[in-house]
mmCIF file of C-alpha atoms in Angstrom:
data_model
loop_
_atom_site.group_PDB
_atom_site.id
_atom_site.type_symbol
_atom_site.label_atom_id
_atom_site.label_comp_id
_atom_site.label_asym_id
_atom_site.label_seq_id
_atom_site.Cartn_x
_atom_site.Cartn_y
_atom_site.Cartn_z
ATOM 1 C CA UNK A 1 8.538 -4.268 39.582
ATOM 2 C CA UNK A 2 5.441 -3.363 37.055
ATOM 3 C CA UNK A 3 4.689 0.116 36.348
ATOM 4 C CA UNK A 4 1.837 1.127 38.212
ATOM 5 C CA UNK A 5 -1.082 2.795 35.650
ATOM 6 C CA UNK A 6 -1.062 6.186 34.876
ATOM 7 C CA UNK A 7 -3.978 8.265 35.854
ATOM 8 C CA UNK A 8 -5.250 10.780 33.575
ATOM 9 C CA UNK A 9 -7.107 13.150 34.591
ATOM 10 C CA UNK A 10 -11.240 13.785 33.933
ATOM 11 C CA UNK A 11 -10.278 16.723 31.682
ATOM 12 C CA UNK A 12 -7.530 15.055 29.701
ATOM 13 C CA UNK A 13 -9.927 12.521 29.145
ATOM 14 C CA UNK A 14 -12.737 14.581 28.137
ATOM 15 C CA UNK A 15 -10.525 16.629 26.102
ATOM 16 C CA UNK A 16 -9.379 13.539 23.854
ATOM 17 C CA UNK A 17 -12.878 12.355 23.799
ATOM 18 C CA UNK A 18 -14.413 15.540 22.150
ATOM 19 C CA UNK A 19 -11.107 15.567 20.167
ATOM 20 C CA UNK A 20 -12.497 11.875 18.814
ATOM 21 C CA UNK A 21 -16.316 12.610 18.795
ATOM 22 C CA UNK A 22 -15.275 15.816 16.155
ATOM 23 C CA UNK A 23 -13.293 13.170 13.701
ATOM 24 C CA UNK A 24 -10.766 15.727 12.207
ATOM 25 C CA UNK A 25 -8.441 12.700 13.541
ATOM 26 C CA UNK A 26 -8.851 9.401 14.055
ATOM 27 C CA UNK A 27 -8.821 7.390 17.330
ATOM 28 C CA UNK A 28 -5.181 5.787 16.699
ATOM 29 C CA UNK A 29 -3.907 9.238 15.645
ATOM 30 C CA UNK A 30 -5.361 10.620 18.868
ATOM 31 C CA UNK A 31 -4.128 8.021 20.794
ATOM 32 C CA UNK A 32 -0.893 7.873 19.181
ATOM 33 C CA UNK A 33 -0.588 11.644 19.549
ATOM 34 C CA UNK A 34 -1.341 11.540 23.555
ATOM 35 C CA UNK A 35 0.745 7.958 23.863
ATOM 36 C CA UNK A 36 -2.383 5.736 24.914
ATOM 37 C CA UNK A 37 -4.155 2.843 23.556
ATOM 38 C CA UNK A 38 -6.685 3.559 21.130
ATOM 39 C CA UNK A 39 -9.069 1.154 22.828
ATOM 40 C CA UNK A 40 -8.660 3.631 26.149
ATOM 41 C CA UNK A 41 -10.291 6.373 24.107
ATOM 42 C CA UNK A 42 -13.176 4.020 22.645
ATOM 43 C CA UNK A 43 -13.734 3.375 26.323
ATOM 44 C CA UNK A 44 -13.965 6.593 27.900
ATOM 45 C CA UNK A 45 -16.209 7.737 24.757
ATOM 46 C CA UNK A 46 -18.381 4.715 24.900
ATOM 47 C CA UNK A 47 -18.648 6.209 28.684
ATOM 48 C CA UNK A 48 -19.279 9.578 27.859
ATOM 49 C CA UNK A 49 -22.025 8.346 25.075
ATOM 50 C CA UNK A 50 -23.942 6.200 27.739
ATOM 51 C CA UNK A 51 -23.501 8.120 30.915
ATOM 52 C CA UNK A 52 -23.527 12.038 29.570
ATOM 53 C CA UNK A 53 -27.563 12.623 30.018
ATOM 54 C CA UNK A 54 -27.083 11.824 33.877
ATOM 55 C CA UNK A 55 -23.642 14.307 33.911
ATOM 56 C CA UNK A 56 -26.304 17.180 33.658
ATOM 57 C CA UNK A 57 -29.268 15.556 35.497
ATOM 58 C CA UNK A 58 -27.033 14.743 38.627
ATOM 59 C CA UNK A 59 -26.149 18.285 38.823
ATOM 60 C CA UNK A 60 -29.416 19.935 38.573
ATOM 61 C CA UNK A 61 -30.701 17.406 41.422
ATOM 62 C CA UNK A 62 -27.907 17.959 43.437
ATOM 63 C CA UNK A 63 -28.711 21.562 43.689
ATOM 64 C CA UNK A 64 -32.373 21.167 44.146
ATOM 65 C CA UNK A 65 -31.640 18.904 47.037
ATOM 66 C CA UNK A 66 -29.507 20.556 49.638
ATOM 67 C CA UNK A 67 -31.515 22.273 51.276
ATOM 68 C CA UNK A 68 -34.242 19.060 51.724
ATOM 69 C CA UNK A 69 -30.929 16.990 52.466
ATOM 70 C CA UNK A 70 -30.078 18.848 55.536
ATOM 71 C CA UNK A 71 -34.236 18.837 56.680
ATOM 72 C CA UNK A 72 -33.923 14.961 56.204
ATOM 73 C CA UNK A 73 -30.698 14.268 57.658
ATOM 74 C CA UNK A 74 -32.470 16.075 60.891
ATOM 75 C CA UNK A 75 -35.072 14.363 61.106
ATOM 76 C CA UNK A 76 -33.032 11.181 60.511
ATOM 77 C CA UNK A 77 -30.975 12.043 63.512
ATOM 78 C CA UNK A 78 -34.038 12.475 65.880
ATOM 79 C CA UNK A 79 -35.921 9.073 64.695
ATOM 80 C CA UNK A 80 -32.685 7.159 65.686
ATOM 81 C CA UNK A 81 -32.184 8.821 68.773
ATOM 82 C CA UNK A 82 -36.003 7.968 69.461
ATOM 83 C CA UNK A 83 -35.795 4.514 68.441
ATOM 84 C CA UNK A 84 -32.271 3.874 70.465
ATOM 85 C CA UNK A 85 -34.549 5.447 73.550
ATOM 86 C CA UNK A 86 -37.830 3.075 72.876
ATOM 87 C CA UNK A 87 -35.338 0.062 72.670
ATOM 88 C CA UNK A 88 -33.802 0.934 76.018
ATOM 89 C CA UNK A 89 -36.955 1.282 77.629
ATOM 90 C CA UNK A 90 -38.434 -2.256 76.118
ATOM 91 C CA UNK A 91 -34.832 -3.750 77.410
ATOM 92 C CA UNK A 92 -35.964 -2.262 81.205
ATOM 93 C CA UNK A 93 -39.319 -3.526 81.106
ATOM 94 C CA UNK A 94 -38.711 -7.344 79.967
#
C-alpha cells in the first residue's frame, strides 16, 4: 500500500523558502537537511515569487470589504426572495 504524501505545513514551507531565497545554503542542502526533494523547494519558491504581491493585497481587501460584504449579501437575499415572489405570481397568471 503506497505511502500517502506528507503535508507540510504553510510555515514549514515558508520557512525553507526564505531559508533558500537568503542562499547561505543551497536548495539540495536545504532539502537534504529537511528530507525533501529539492525540486519541492524550487516549487513552493517559484510560488512564493509569482503569487507574494497578492499575499498582501488579498489581505488589505479583505479587510476593507466586510463590512460592504455583509450590506451586499443583504441585499442579495432580498432580490432573490423578490424574484422567487415575481416568478410565482407570473406562474398564477399564465
Amino acid at each position: 500500500m503506497p505511502k500517502p504524501p506528507k503535508q507540510h505545513t504553510p510555515e514549514f514551507k515558508l520557512k525553507l523558502v526564505l531559508e533558500a531565497l537568503k542562499g547561505e545554503k543551497t536548495i539540495t542542502q536545504i532539502a537534504s537537511d529537511n528530507q525533501i526533494h529539492p525540486k519541492q523547494i524550487h516549487r513552493w519558491r517559484n510560488l512564493l515569487l509569482e503569487e507574494g504581491e497578492g499575499l498582501f493585497v488579498h489581505k488589505q481587501i479583505q479587510r476593507q470589504s466586510d463590512p460592504d460584504k455583509e450590506k451586499l449579501l443583504s441585499i442579495i437575499d432580498q432580490l432573490t426572495l423578490e424574484l422567487e415572489f415575481l416568478k410565482k405570481k407570473l406562474k398564477r397568471n399564465d
